Backbone as a ProteinNet text record, in pm:
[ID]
protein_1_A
[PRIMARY]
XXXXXXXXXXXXXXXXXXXXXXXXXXXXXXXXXXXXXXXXXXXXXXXXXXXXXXXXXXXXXXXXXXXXXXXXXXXXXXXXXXXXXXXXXXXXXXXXXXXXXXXXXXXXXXXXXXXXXXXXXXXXXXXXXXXXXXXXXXXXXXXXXXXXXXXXXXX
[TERTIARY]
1302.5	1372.8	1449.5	1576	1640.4	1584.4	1634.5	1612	1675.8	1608.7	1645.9	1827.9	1834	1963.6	2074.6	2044.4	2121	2132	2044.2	2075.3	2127.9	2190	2243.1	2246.9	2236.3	2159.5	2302.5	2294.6	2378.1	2327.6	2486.8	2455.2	2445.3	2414.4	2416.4	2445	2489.3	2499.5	2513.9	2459.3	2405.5	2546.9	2553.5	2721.3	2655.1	2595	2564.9	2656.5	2693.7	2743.9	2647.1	2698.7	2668.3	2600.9	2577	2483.6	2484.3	2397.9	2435.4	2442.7	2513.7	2495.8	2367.3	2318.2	2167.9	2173.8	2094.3	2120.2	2001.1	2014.2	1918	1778.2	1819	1705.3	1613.8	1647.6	1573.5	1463.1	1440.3	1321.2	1265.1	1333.3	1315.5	1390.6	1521.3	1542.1	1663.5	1697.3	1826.9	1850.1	1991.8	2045.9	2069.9	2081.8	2048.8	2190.9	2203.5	2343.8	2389.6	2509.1	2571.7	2682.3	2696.8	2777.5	2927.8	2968.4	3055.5	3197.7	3257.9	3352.2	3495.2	3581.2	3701	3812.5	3790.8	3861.4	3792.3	3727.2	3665.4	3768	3657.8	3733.2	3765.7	3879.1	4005.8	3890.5	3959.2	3868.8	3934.1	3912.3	4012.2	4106.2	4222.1	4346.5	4314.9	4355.5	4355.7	4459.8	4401.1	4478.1	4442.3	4563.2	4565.6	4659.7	4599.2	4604.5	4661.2	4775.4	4819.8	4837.7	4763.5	4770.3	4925	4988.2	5106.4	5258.9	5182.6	5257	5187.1	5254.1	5222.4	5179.1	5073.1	5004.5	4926.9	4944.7	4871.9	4946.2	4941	5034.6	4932	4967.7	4875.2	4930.8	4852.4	4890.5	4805	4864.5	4838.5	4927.3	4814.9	4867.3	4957.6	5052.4	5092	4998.1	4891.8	4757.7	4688.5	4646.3	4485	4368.2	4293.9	4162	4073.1	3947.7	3848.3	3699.6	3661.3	3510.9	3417.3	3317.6	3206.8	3138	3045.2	2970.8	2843.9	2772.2	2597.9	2686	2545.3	2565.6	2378.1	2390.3	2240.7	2214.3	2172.1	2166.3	2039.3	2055.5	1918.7	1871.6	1742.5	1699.8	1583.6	1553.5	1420.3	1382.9	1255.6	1174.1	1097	1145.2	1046.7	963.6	835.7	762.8	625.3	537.4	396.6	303.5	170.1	125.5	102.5	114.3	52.3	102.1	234.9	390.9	464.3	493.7	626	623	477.3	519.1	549.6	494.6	533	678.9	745.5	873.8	975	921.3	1011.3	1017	872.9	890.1	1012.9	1022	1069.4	1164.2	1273.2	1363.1	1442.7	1339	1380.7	1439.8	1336.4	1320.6	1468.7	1461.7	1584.7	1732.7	1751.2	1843.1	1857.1	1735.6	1745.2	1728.8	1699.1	1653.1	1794.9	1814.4	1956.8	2036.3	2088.8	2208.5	2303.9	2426.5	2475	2485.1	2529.7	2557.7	2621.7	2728.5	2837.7	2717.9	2746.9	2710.4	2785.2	2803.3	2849.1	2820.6	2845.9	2808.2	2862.5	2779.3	2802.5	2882.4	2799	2851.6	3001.3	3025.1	3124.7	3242.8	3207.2	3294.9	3344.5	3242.1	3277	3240.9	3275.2	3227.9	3223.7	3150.1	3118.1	3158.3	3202.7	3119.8	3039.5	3011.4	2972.2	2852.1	2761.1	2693.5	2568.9	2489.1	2360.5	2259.4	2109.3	2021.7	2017.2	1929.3	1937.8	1777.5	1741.6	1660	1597	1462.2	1415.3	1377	1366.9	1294.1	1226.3	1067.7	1011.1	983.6	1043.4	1061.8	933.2	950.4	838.5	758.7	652.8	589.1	470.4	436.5	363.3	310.7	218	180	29.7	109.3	-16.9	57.5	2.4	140.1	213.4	261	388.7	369.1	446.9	436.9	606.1	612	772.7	780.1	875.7	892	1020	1076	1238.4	1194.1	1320.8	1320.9	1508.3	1525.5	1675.2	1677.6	1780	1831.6	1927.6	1888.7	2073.7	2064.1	2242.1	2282.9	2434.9	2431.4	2584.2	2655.6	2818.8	2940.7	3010.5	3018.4	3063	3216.3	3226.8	3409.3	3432	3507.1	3506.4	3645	3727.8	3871.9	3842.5	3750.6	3769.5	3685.3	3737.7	3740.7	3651.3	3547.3	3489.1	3450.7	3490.4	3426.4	3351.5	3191.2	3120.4	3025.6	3028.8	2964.1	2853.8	2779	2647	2741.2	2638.5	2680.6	2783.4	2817.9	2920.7	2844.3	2896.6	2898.2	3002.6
4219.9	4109.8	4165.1	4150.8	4184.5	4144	4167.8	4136.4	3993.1	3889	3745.8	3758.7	3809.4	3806.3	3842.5	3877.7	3906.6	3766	3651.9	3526.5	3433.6	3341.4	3250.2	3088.1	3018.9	2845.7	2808.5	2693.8	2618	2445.7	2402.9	2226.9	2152.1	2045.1	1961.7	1779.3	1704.5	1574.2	1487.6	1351.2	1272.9	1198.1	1129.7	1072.8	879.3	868.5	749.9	698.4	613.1	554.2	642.3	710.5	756.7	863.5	893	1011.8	1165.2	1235.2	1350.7	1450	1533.4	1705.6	1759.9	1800.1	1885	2011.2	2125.9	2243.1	2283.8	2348.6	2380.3	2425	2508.8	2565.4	2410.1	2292.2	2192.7	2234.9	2312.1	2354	2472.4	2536.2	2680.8	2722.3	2706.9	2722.3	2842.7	2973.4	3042.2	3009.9	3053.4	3065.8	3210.3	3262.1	3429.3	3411.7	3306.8	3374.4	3137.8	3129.2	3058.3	3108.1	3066.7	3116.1	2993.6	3007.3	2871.4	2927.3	2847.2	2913.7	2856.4	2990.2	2931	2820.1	2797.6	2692.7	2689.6	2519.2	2511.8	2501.5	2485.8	2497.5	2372.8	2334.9	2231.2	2132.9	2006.7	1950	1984	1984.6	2000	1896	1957.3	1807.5	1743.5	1639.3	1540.9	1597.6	1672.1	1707.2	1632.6	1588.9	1578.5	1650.1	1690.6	1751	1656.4	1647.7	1565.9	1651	1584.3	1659.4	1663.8	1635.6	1622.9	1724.3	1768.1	1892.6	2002.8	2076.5	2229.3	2238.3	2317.4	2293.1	2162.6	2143.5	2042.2	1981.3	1827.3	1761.7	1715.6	1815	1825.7	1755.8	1676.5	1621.5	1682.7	1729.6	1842.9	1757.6	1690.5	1621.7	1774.4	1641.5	1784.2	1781.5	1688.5	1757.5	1788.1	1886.3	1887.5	1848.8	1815.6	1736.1	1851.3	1876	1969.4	1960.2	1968.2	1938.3	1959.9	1883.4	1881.9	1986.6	2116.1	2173.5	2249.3	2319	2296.7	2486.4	2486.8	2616.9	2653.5	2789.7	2811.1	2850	2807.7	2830.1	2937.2	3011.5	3136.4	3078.3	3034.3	3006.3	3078.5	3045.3	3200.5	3125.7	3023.4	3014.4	3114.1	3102.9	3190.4	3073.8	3091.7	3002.3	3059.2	2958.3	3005.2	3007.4	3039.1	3040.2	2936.9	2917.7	2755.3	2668.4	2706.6	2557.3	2519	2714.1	2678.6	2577	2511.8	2424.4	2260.3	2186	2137.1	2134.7	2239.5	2218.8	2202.4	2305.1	2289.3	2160	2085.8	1956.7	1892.6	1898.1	1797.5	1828.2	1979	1981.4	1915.3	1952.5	1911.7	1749.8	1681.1	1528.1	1492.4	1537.4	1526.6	1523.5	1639.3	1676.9	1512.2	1581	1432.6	1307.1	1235.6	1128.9	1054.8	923.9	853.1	884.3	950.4	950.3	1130.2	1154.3	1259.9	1294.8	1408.5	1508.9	1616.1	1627.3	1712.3	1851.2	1927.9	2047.7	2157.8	2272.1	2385.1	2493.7	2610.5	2716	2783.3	2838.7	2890	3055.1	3102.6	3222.7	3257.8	3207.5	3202.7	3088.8	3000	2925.3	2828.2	2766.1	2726.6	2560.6	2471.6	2340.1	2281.6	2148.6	2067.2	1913.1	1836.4	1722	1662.3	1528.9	1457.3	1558.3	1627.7	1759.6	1624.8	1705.4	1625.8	1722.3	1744.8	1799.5	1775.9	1885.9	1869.3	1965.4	2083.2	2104.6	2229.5	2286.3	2401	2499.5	2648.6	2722.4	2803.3	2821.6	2922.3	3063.9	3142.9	3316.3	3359.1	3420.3	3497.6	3397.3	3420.1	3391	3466.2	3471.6	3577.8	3457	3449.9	3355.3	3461	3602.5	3619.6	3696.5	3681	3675.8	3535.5	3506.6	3435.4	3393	3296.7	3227.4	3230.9	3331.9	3327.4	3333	3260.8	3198.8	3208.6	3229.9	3252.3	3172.1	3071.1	2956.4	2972.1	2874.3	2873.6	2720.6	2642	2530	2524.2	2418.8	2388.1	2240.7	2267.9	2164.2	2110.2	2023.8	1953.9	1952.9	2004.7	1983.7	1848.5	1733.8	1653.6	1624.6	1684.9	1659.2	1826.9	1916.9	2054.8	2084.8	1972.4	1985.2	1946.8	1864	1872.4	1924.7	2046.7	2098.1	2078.2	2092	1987.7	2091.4	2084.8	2184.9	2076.3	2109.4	2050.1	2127.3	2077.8	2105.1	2051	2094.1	2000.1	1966.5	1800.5	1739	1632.1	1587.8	1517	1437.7	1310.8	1207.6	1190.6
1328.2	1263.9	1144.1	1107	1028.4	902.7	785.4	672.2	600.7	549.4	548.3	479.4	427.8	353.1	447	569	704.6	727.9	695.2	798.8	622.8	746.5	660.7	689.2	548.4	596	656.5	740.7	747	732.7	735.4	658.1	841.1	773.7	877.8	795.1	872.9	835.3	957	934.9	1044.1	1024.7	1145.6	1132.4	1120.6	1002	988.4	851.4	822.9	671.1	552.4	502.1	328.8	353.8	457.5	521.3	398.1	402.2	219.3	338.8	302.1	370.5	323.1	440.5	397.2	454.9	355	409.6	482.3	556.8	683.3	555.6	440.4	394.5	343.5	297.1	346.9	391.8	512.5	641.8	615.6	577.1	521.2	665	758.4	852.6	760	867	875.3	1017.5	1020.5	1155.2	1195.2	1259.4	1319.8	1391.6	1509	1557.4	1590.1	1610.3	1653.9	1719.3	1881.8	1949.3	1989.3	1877.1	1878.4	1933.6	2029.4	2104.9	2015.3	2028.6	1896.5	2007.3	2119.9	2195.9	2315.1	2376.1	2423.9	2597.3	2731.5	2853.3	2836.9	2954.1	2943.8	3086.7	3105.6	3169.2	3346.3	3414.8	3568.2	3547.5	3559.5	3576.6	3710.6	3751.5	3859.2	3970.9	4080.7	4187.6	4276.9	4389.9	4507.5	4599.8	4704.2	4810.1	4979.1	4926.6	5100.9	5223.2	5303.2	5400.7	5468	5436.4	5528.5	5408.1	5333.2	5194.4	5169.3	5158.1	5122.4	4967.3	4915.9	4790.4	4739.6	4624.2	4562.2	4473.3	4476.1	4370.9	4247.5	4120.7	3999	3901.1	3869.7	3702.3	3572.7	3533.8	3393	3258.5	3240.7	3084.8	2981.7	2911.9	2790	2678.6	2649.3	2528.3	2635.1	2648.5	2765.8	2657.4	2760.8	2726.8	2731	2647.4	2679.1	2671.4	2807.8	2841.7	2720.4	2732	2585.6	2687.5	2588.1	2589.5	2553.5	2562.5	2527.9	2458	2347.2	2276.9	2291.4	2227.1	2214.2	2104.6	2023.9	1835.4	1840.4	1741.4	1730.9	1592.5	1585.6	1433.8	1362.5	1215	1184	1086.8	1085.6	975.3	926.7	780.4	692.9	609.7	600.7	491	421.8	372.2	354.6	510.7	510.6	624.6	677.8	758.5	866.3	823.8	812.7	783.1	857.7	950.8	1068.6	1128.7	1209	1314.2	1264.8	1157.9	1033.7	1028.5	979.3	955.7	1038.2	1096.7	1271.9	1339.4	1303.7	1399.4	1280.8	1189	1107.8	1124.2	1138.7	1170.2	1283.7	1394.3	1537.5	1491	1441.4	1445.4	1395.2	1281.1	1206	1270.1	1394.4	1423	1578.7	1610	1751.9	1688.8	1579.2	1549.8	1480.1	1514.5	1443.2	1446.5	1605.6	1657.1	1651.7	1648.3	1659	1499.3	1481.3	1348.8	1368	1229	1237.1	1188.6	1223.2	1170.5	1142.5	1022.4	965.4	962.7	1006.8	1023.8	893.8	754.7	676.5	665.5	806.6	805.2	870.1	953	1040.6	994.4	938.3	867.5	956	1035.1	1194.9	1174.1	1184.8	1205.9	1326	1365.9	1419.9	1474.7	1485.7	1495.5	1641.6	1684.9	1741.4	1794.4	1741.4	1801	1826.9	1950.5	1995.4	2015.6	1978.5	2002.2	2164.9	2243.2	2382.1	2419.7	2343.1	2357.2	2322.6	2257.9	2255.9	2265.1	2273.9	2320.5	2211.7	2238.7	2094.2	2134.7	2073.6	2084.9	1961.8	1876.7	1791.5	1732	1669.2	1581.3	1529.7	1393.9	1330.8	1194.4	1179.5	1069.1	1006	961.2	853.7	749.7	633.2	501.3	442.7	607.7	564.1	718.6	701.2	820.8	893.3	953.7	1062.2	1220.7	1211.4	1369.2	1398.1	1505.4	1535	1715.2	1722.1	1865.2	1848.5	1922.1	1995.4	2037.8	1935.1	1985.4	2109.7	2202.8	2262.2	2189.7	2145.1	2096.1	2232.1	2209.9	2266.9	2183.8	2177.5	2148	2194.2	2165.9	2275.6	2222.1	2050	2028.7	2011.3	2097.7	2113.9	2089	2000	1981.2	1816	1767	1621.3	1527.2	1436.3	1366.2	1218.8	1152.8	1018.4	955	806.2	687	623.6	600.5	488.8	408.8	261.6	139.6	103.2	30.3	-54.4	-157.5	-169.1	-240.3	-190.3	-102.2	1.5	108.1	73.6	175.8	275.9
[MASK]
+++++++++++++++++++++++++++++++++++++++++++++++++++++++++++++++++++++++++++++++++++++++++++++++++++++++++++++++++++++++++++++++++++++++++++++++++++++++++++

C-alpha cells in the first residue's frame, strides 16, 4: 500500500435542496484510483435497415446523446482499530441513502453529477495498529456529458 499522502480525499454532495459538500475524510475515506472517462460512449443512433435498399438508413442526431455508465472507484480507510467497518457502513449509507450525488475527484480535478451507488467489493484489511481496509465502489454516471467543480463550504 502506498504511503497515505499518495491518496487523496474527495467531496461528495447529495443533490437534495441546501445539501453542504462533504469531504470523503468525513470517513477517514482516500480514494486510490478513479477511472473517470474524459468523454463518455455515444448511445447507438436509430437505424433502419429496408429490405428492399442497399445499407442502412441512419439517423445520427447533430448533439449525440451519451449512454450513462458504471465506474469502479478504489478506496483506503485509514483509522483507529476496530472502526473500518463502522465507517465504511456509514459511508456506503451516505452515498446510497436520499437519492443521487454529484461527486469530485480532488486529484484529477474530475467532477460528477447525477452519480448513484450500485455496489461493493472488499479487497485488504489489517486492523492491528490501526485499522486499514481498501474495497472498490461501482458507482453510476447517469449525466456523462455534465461536467461539476465542488468546494467545502458550498451549498
Amino acid at each position: 500500500m502506498a504511503a497515505i499522502n499518495n491518496y487523496k480525499p474527495f467531496l461528495v454532495q447529495k443533490l437534495t435542496s441546501g445539501a453542504e459538500v462533504r469531504s470523503s475524510l468525513d470517513w477517514n475515506m482516500y480514494v486510490k484510483h478513479v477511472p473517470f472517462k474524459p468523454v463518455g460512449d455515444i448511445k447507438e443512433p436509430f437505424i433502419r435497415d429496408w429490405p428492399d435498399q442497399n445499407g442502412n438508413d441512419v439517423y445520427y442526431p447533430q448533439t449525440p446523446v451519451y449512454k450513462a455508465y458504471d465506474i469502479e472507484c478504489e478506496f483506503a480507510y485509514i483509522g483507529d482499530v476496530n472502526t473500518a467497518s463502522v465507517m465504511v457502513k456509514l459511508f456506503i449509507y451516505y452515498l446510497a441513502e436520499n437519492g443521487m450525488f454529484k461527486f469530485f475527484d480532488t486529484f484529477t480535478q474530475i467532477g460528477k453529477t447525477n452519480v448513484n451507488y450500485k455496489s461493493m467489493s472488499p479487497d485488504l484489511y489489517y486492523n492491528t495498529g490501526r485499522n486499514i481496509t481498501t474495497f472498490k465502489l461501482t458507482l453510476t454516471i447517469n449525466d456523462p456529458k455534465t461536467d461539476i467543480f465542488l468546494e467545502i463550504g458550498t451549498t
